Amino acid sequence: MRYGLIGEKLGHSYSKIIHEMLADYRYDLIPLSREEFYVFMEKKDFTAINVTIPYKQAVIPYIDELHPKAKEIGAVNTIVNKNDHLIGYNTDFYGFEYMLKKNDIDVEGKKCLILGNGGSSLTVLAVLRHLHAAKIYIVSRKAKEMNQLKENTNPKSTTVEIISYEDCYSSHKDAQVIINTTPLGMYPNTDTSPLDLKGFKMCEAVVDIIYNPLKTKLALQAEELGIKAVTGLEMLVAQAKQSIEYFLGKEIDDKVIDETYKKLLEMIES
């Protein structure tokens, strides 16, 4: 039996600590280069794994069965191996929605910016649409290359557009909620930020899904400007809780999320 997390760079991860707090199994951090990733997925030598940057979309061709939510989103962060039959889930959806609600961040009827266009941005997009955001703009350094993603969104329920950072600064400083899904600001490169928040006068909340450091440069600037700022540690714990439910085939009470979050926070800050 092997449980763990695959990704390219995992030195920043708290997933091992969280899983071993919540479940009775060993949880490995498994950093994989691109070449190693393909070999690992072909071998299927695991019981269940989580998936992080940059493989949340790359794993999909290896999946035999996609949970409806993962299929809708187009990104997988949890895989369960049942007799070489791989089932893919997206527990980030639950984690991100939990974090918004826990921190009283209401996106209904509001204009939202999603920074980045990777697998995590697809999850955030799905949650924002589910919670009835009025307008959603995906801000990408590859805006011109993102037409396919734009075509795959459903404009009937929510306006979704893909814009460049230049467009963001020139035409969208009236955004009310900003979510960072890029790795900019993640440990060890903590002195970087994907956006300068000066001039975003209408912004009510900034959510950075990065969890290490606890406060990113983006979040710190938001606080300086009097904007509510939340980073991703609660999301990480919440999605881990749901992942474990899939791993072990049993339900876990939601109250463990806050309990584990507080313990982890104490451990990190001590």
mmCIF file of C-alpha atoms in Angstrom:
data_model
loop_
_atom_site.group_PDB
_atom_site.id
_atom_site.type_symbol
_atom_site.label_atom_id
_atom_site.label_comp_id
_atom_site.label_asym_id
_atom_site.label_seq_id
_atom_site.Cartn_x
_atom_site.Cartn_y
_atom_site.Cartn_z
ATOM 1 C CA MET A 1 0.000 0.000 0.000
ATOM 2 C CA ARG A 2 1.309 3.427 -0.899
ATOM 3 C CA TYR A 3 -0.327 6.777 -0.276
ATOM 4 C CA GLY A 4 1.243 10.086 -1.168
ATOM 5 C CA LEU A 5 1.502 13.272 -3.181
ATOM 6 C CA ILE A 6 3.043 13.650 -6.626
ATOM 7 C CA GLY A 7 4.218 16.941 -8.067
ATOM 8 C CA GLU A 8 7.340 18.559 -9.454
ATOM 9 C CA LYS A 9 8.531 20.470 -6.363
ATOM 10 C CA LEU A 10 7.233 19.402 -2.966
ATOM 11 C CA GLY A 11 9.640 20.965 -0.486
ATOM 12 C CA HIS A 12 6.919 23.424 0.562
ATOM 13 C CA SER A 13 4.206 20.804 1.176
ATOM 14 C CA TYR A 14 2.361 20.168 4.460
ATOM 15 C CA SER A 15 0.309 17.316 2.985
ATOM 16 C CA LYS A 16 2.288 14.565 4.727
ATOM 17 C CA ILE A 17 1.690 16.176 8.123
ATOM 18 C CA ILE A 18 -2.030 16.670 7.461
ATOM 19 C CA HIS A 19 -2.711 13.168 6.150
ATOM 20 C CA GLU A 20 -0.804 11.511 8.960
ATOM 21 C CA MET A 21 -2.737 13.633 11.473
ATOM 22 C CA LEU A 22 -6.062 12.538 9.994
ATOM 23 C CA ALA A 23 -5.453 8.950 8.878
ATOM 24 C CA ASP A 24 -3.622 5.823 10.001
ATOM 25 C CA TYR A 25 -1.237 5.362 7.089
ATOM 26 C CA ARG A 26 2.149 6.558 5.912
ATOM 27 C CA TYR A 27 1.919 9.347 3.368
ATOM 28 C CA ASP A 28 4.894 9.992 1.082
ATOM 29 C CA LEU A 29 5.941 13.117 -0.778
ATOM 30 C CA ILE A 30 6.934 11.923 -4.254
ATOM 31 C CA PRO A 31 8.639 14.632 -6.336
ATOM 32 C CA LEU A 32 8.690 13.682 -10.013
ATOM 33 C CA SER A 33 10.390 15.184 -13.040
ATOM 34 C CA ARG A 34 8.393 15.119 -16.280
ATOM 35 C CA GLU A 35 10.152 11.930 -17.381
ATOM 36 C CA GLU A 36 9.647 10.273 -13.969
ATOM 37 C CA PHE A 37 5.978 11.270 -13.977
ATOM 38 C CA TYR A 38 5.210 9.225 -17.095
ATOM 39 C CA VAL A 39 6.954 6.137 -15.695
ATOM 40 C CA PHE A 40 5.203 6.487 -12.341
ATOM 41 C CA MET A 41 1.749 6.727 -13.891
ATOM 42 C CA GLU A 42 2.372 3.784 -16.215
ATOM 43 C CA LYS A 43 3.437 1.559 -13.300
ATOM 44 C CA LYS A 44 0.386 2.435 -11.146
ATOM 45 C CA ASP A 45 2.405 1.451 -8.080
ATOM 46 C CA PHE A 46 0.215 3.175 -5.505
ATOM 47 C CA THR A 47 -2.998 2.691 -3.560
ATOM 48 C CA ALA A 48 -4.096 6.330 -3.699
ATOM 49 C CA ILE A 49 -2.356 9.634 -4.386
ATOM 50 C CA ASN A 50 -2.897 13.346 -4.495
ATOM 51 C CA VAL A 51 -1.643 15.389 -7.437
ATOM 52 C CA THR A 52 -0.278 18.928 -7.454
ATOM 53 C CA ILE A 53 1.495 21.373 -9.808
ATOM 54 C CA PRO A 54 2.098 20.767 -12.684
ATOM 55 C CA TYR A 55 0.326 17.418 -13.166
ATOM 56 C CA LYS A 56 -3.372 18.037 -12.392
ATOM 57 C CA GLN A 57 -4.251 17.916 -16.080
ATOM 58 C CA ALA A 58 -1.394 15.673 -17.231
ATOM 59 C CA VAL A 59 -2.752 12.735 -15.189
ATOM 60 C CA ILE A 60 -6.105 12.686 -16.980
ATOM 61 C CA PRO A 61 -5.040 10.442 -19.918
ATOM 62 C CA TYR A 62 -4.057 7.763 -17.368
ATOM 63 C CA ILE A 63 -7.428 7.847 -15.592
ATOM 64 C CA ASP A 64 -9.905 5.044 -16.304
ATOM 65 C CA GLU A 65 -12.877 6.716 -14.617
ATOM 66 C CA LEU A 66 -13.418 10.405 -13.903
ATOM 67 C CA HIS A 67 -15.704 11.524 -11.108
ATOM 68 C CA PRO A 68 -18.340 13.918 -12.586
ATOM 69 C CA LYS A 69 -16.880 16.946 -10.771
ATOM 70 C CA ALA A 70 -13.350 16.207 -12.028
ATOM 71 C CA LYS A 71 -14.713 15.727 -15.541
ATOM 72 C CA GLU A 72 -16.599 19.018 -15.375
ATOM 73 C CA ILE A 73 -13.541 20.896 -14.120
ATOM 74 C CA GLY A 74 -10.946 19.207 -16.327
ATOM 75 C CA ALA A 75 -8.418 18.749 -13.526
ATOM 76 C CA VAL A 76 -7.657 15.904 -11.101
ATOM 77 C CA ASN A 77 -5.934 16.177 -7.724
ATOM 78 C CA THR A 78 -6.902 12.813 -6.189
ATOM 79 C CA ILE A 79 -6.519 9.324 -7.685
ATOM 80 C CA VAL A 80 -7.651 6.019 -6.169
ATOM 81 C CA ASN A 81 -6.270 2.767 -7.583
ATOM 82 C CA LYS A 82 -8.816 -0.059 -7.457
ATOM 83 C CA ASN A 83 -7.153 -3.168 -8.927
ATOM 84 C CA ASP A 84 -5.306 -1.101 -11.571
ATOM 85 C CA HIS A 85 -8.500 0.813 -12.358
ATOM 86 C CA LEU A 86 -7.679 4.475 -11.694
ATOM 87 C CA ILE A 87 -10.490 6.748 -10.522
ATOM 88 C CA GLY A 88 -9.843 10.497 -10.626
ATOM 89 C CA TYR A 89 -11.459 13.063 -8.326
ATOM 90 C CA ASN A 90 -11.190 16.788 -7.704
ATOM 91 C CA THR A 91 -11.275 17.577 -3.987
ATOM 92 C CA ASP A 92 -9.858 21.072 -4.531
ATOM 93 C CA PHE A 93 -13.411 22.144 -5.429
ATOM 94 C CA TYR A 94 -14.618 21.235 -1.946
ATOM 95 C CA GLY A 95 -11.511 22.756 -0.337
ATOM 96 C CA PHE A 96 -11.803 26.098 -2.128
ATOM 97 C CA GLU A 97 -15.544 26.390 -1.526
ATOM 98 C CA TYR A 98 -15.007 25.551 2.155
ATOM 99 C CA MET A 99 -12.353 28.265 2.475
ATOM 100 C CA LEU A 100 -14.560 30.952 0.910
ATOM 101 C CA LYS A 101 -17.522 30.125 3.133
ATOM 102 C CA LYS A 102 -15.433 29.743 6.293
ATOM 103 C CA ASN A 103 -13.980 33.223 5.762
ATOM 104 C CA ASP A 104 -17.291 34.855 4.767
ATOM 105 C CA ILE A 105 -16.149 35.720 1.269
ATOM 106 C CA ASP A 106 -19.300 36.132 -0.817
ATOM 107 C CA VAL A 107 -18.772 36.085 -4.593
ATOM 108 C CA GLU A 108 -22.424 36.039 -5.657
ATOM 109 C CA GLY A 109 -23.158 38.788 -8.157
ATOM 110 C CA LYS A 110 -19.580 40.070 -8.052
ATOM 111 C CA LYS A 111 -16.766 40.666 -10.513
ATOM 112 C CA CYS A 112 -13.891 38.248 -9.898
ATOM 113 C CA LEU A 113 -10.361 37.890 -11.252
ATOM 114 C CA ILE A 114 -8.583 34.522 -11.369
ATOM 115 C CA LEU A 115 -4.824 34.939 -11.733
ATOM 116 C CA GLY A 116 -3.333 32.025 -13.692
ATOM 117 C CA ASN A 117 -4.592 29.433 -16.142
ATOM 118 C CA GLY A 118 -3.432 26.051 -14.785
ATOM 119 C CA GLY A 119 -5.373 23.176 -13.247
ATOM 120 C CA SER A 120 -6.121 25.113 -10.061
ATOM 121 C CA SER A 121 -7.648 27.980 -12.023
ATOM 122 C CA LEU A 122 -10.133 25.548 -13.571
ATOM 123 C CA THR A 123 -11.235 24.476 -10.097
ATOM 124 C CA VAL A 124 -11.579 28.057 -8.872
ATOM 125 C CA LEU A 125 -13.564 28.912 -12.009
ATOM 126 C CA ALA A 126 -15.959 26.027 -11.318
ATOM 127 C CA VAL A 127 -16.493 27.129 -7.707
ATOM 128 C CA LEU A 128 -17.064 30.779 -8.637
ATOM 129 C CA ARG A 129 -19.643 29.770 -11.215
ATOM 130 C CA HIS A 130 -21.270 27.401 -8.723
ATOM 131 C CA LEU A 131 -21.543 30.291 -6.245
ATOM 132 C CA HIS A 132 -23.018 32.602 -8.920
ATOM 133 C CA ALA A 133 -20.271 35.148 -9.464
ATOM 134 C CA ALA A 134 -21.519 37.707 -11.997
ATOM 135 C CA LYS A 135 -18.371 38.143 -14.093
ATOM 136 C CA ILE A 136 -15.171 36.100 -14.069
ATOM 137 C CA TYR A 137 -11.938 37.116 -15.779
ATOM 138 C CA ILE A 138 -9.061 34.665 -16.100
ATOM 139 C CA VAL A 139 -5.854 36.710 -16.146
ATOM 140 C CA SER A 140 -3.145 34.906 -18.076
ATOM 141 C CA ARG A 141 0.277 35.652 -19.495
ATOM 142 C CA LYS A 142 -0.860 33.376 -22.343
ATOM 143 C CA ALA A 143 -4.226 35.042 -22.928
ATOM 144 C CA LYS A 144 -3.998 34.767 -26.712
ATOM 145 C CA GLU A 145 -3.420 31.013 -26.481
ATOM 146 C CA MET A 146 -6.367 30.362 -24.165
ATOM 147 C CA ASN A 147 -9.210 30.395 -26.702
ATOM 148 C CA GLN A 148 -9.955 26.709 -26.180
ATOM 149 C CA LEU A 149 -10.588 27.198 -22.474
ATOM 150 C CA LYS A 150 -12.830 30.139 -23.267
ATOM 151 C CA GLU A 151 -14.850 28.027 -25.694
ATOM 152 C CA ASN A 152 -15.292 25.341 -23.035
ATOM 153 C CA THR A 153 -16.875 27.723 -20.506
ATOM 154 C CA ASN A 154 -20.623 28.271 -20.315
ATOM 155 C CA PRO A 155 -21.379 31.960 -20.850
ATOM 156 C CA LYS A 156 -25.117 31.444 -20.218
ATOM 157 C CA SER A 157 -24.695 31.300 -16.442
ATOM 158 C CA THR A 158 -21.673 33.524 -15.896
ATOM 159 C CA THR A 159 -19.650 35.867 -18.093
ATOM 160 C CA VAL A 160 -16.135 34.407 -18.440
ATOM 161 C CA GLU A 161 -13.346 36.134 -20.329
ATOM 162 C CA ILE A 162 -9.623 35.504 -20.666
ATOM 163 C CA ILE A 163 -7.510 38.640 -20.467
ATOM 164 C CA SER A 164 -3.859 39.642 -20.291
ATOM 165 C CA TYR A 165 -2.265 41.307 -17.274
ATOM 166 C CA GLU A 166 -2.082 44.500 -19.322
ATOM 167 C CA ASP A 167 -5.857 44.379 -19.840
ATOM 168 C CA CYS A 168 -6.310 43.630 -16.154
ATOM 169 C CA TYR A 169 -4.481 46.799 -15.111
ATOM 170 C CA SER A 170 -6.055 49.001 -17.773
ATOM 171 C CA SER A 171 -9.701 47.885 -17.654
ATOM 172 C CA HIS A 172 -10.463 45.702 -14.631
ATOM 173 C CA LYS A 173 -9.391 47.544 -11.488
ATOM 174 C CA ASP A 174 -13.043 47.482 -10.415
ATOM 175 C CA ALA A 175 -12.783 43.757 -9.564
ATOM 176 C CA GLN A 176 -14.306 42.893 -6.186
ATOM 177 C CA VAL A 177 -12.645 39.530 -5.516
ATOM 178 C CA ILE A 178 -9.164 38.464 -6.703
ATOM 179 C CA ILE A 179 -7.901 34.868 -6.509
ATOM 180 C CA ASN A 180 -4.296 33.865 -7.159
ATOM 181 C CA THR A 181 -3.795 30.354 -8.566
ATOM 182 C CA THR A 182 -0.252 30.939 -9.832
ATOM 183 C CA PRO A 183 2.842 29.742 -7.902
ATOM 184 C CA LEU A 184 4.187 33.300 -7.712
ATOM 185 C CA GLY A 185 4.987 34.017 -4.073
ATOM 186 C CA MET A 186 5.307 30.369 -3.056
ATOM 187 C CA TYR A 187 8.217 29.244 -0.872
ATOM 188 C CA PRO A 188 11.145 29.645 -1.471
ATOM 189 C CA ASN A 189 10.441 32.521 -3.890
ATOM 190 C CA THR A 190 8.445 34.503 -1.354
ATOM 191 C CA ASP A 191 9.437 37.952 -2.610
ATOM 192 C CA THR A 192 7.358 37.700 -5.793
ATOM 193 C CA SER A 193 3.726 38.573 -6.429
ATOM 194 C CA PRO A 194 1.485 38.073 -9.480
ATOM 195 C CA LEU A 195 -0.259 41.447 -9.171
ATOM 196 C CA ASP A 196 0.214 44.947 -7.745
ATOM 197 C CA LEU A 197 -3.054 45.704 -5.925
ATOM 198 C CA LYS A 198 -2.633 49.480 -5.891
ATOM 199 C CA GLY A 199 -5.561 51.054 -7.690
ATOM 200 C CA PHE A 200 -7.963 48.139 -7.174
ATOM 201 C CA LYS A 201 -10.257 50.373 -5.136
ATOM 202 C CA MET A 202 -13.325 48.126 -5.336
ATOM 203 C CA CYS A 203 -11.559 44.987 -4.125
ATOM 204 C CA GLU A 204 -13.188 43.419 -1.058
ATOM 205 C CA ALA A 205 -11.155 40.210 -0.755
ATOM 206 C CA VAL A 206 -7.938 38.642 -2.030
ATOM 207 C CA VAL A 207 -7.595 34.871 -1.884
ATOM 208 C CA ASP A 208 -4.199 33.295 -2.521
ATOM 209 C CA ILE A 209 -4.348 29.495 -2.694
ATOM 210 C CA ILE A 210 -0.639 29.334 -1.793
ATOM 211 C CA TYR A 211 -0.250 28.057 1.786
ATOM 212 C CA ASN A 212 3.517 28.311 2.267
ATOM 213 C CA PRO A 213 4.277 31.006 3.353
ATOM 214 C CA LEU A 214 1.208 31.537 5.527
ATOM 215 C CA LYS A 215 1.043 35.113 4.226
ATOM 216 C CA THR A 216 2.243 35.727 0.694
ATOM 217 C CA LYS A 217 3.497 39.058 -0.596
ATOM 218 C CA LEU A 218 0.128 39.473 -2.356
ATOM 219 C CA ALA A 219 -1.799 38.800 0.872
ATOM 220 C CA LEU A 220 0.412 41.169 2.860
ATOM 221 C CA GLN A 221 -0.144 43.962 0.351
ATOM 222 C CA ALA A 222 -3.907 43.347 0.504
ATOM 223 C CA GLU A 223 -3.853 43.703 4.284
ATOM 224 C CA GLU A 224 -1.830 46.916 4.018
ATOM 225 C CA LEU A 225 -4.531 48.299 1.709
ATOM 226 C CA GLY A 226 -7.337 47.279 4.087
ATOM 227 C CA ILE A 227 -8.521 44.380 1.933
ATOM 228 C CA LYS A 228 -9.497 41.043 3.492
ATOM 229 C CA ALA A 229 -6.743 38.520 2.688
ATOM 230 C CA VAL A 230 -6.912 34.722 2.941
ATOM 231 C CA THR A 231 -4.276 32.151 1.989
ATOM 232 C CA GLY A 232 -4.645 28.472 1.204
ATOM 233 C CA LEU A 233 -3.901 26.476 4.363
ATOM 234 C CA GLU A 234 -7.580 25.896 5.206
ATOM 235 C CA MET A 235 -8.229 24.851 1.614
ATOM 236 C CA LEU A 236 -5.348 22.378 1.837
ATOM 237 C CA VAL A 237 -6.728 20.771 4.993
ATOM 238 C CA ALA A 238 -10.293 20.662 3.655
ATOM 239 C CA GLN A 239 -9.337 19.051 0.361
ATOM 240 C CA ALA A 240 -7.115 16.555 2.226
ATOM 241 C CA LYS A 241 -10.066 15.557 4.414
ATOM 242 C CA GLN A 242 -12.186 14.794 1.355
ATOM 243 C CA SER A 243 -9.257 13.008 -0.333
ATOM 244 C CA ILE A 244 -8.947 10.712 2.685
ATOM 245 C CA GLU A 245 -12.657 9.930 2.427
ATOM 246 C CA TYR A 246 -12.041 8.707 -1.128
ATOM 247 C CA PHE A 247 -8.813 6.928 -0.141
ATOM 248 C CA LEU A 248 -10.459 4.962 2.676
ATOM 249 C CA GLY A 249 -14.067 4.832 1.495
ATOM 250 C CA LYS A 250 -15.541 6.390 4.627
ATOM 251 C CA GLU A 251 -16.990 9.729 5.692
ATOM 252 C CA ILE A 252 -15.151 12.053 8.079
ATOM 253 C CA ASP A 253 -16.858 14.771 10.117
ATOM 254 C CA ASP A 254 -16.155 18.288 8.813
ATOM 255 C CA LYS A 255 -15.221 19.429 12.319
ATOM 256 C CA VAL A 256 -11.781 17.811 11.883
ATOM 257 C CA ILE A 257 -10.915 20.465 9.295
ATOM 258 C CA ASP A 258 -10.861 23.339 11.761
ATOM 259 C CA GLU A 259 -9.261 21.194 14.480
ATOM 260 C CA THR A 260 -6.451 20.106 12.147
ATOM 261 C CA TYR A 261 -6.031 23.604 10.717
ATOM 262 C CA LYS A 262 -5.512 25.068 14.197
ATOM 263 C CA LYS A 263 -3.002 22.351 15.166
ATOM 264 C CA LEU A 264 -1.081 22.866 11.945
ATOM 265 C CA LEU A 265 -1.077 26.619 12.419
ATOM 266 C CA GLU A 266 0.367 26.260 15.911
ATOM 267 C CA MET A 267 3.045 23.886 14.599
ATOM 268 C CA ILE A 268 4.064 26.235 11.782
ATOM 269 C CA GLU A 269 4.104 29.372 13.923
ATOM 270 C CA SER A 270 5.987 27.826 16.880
#
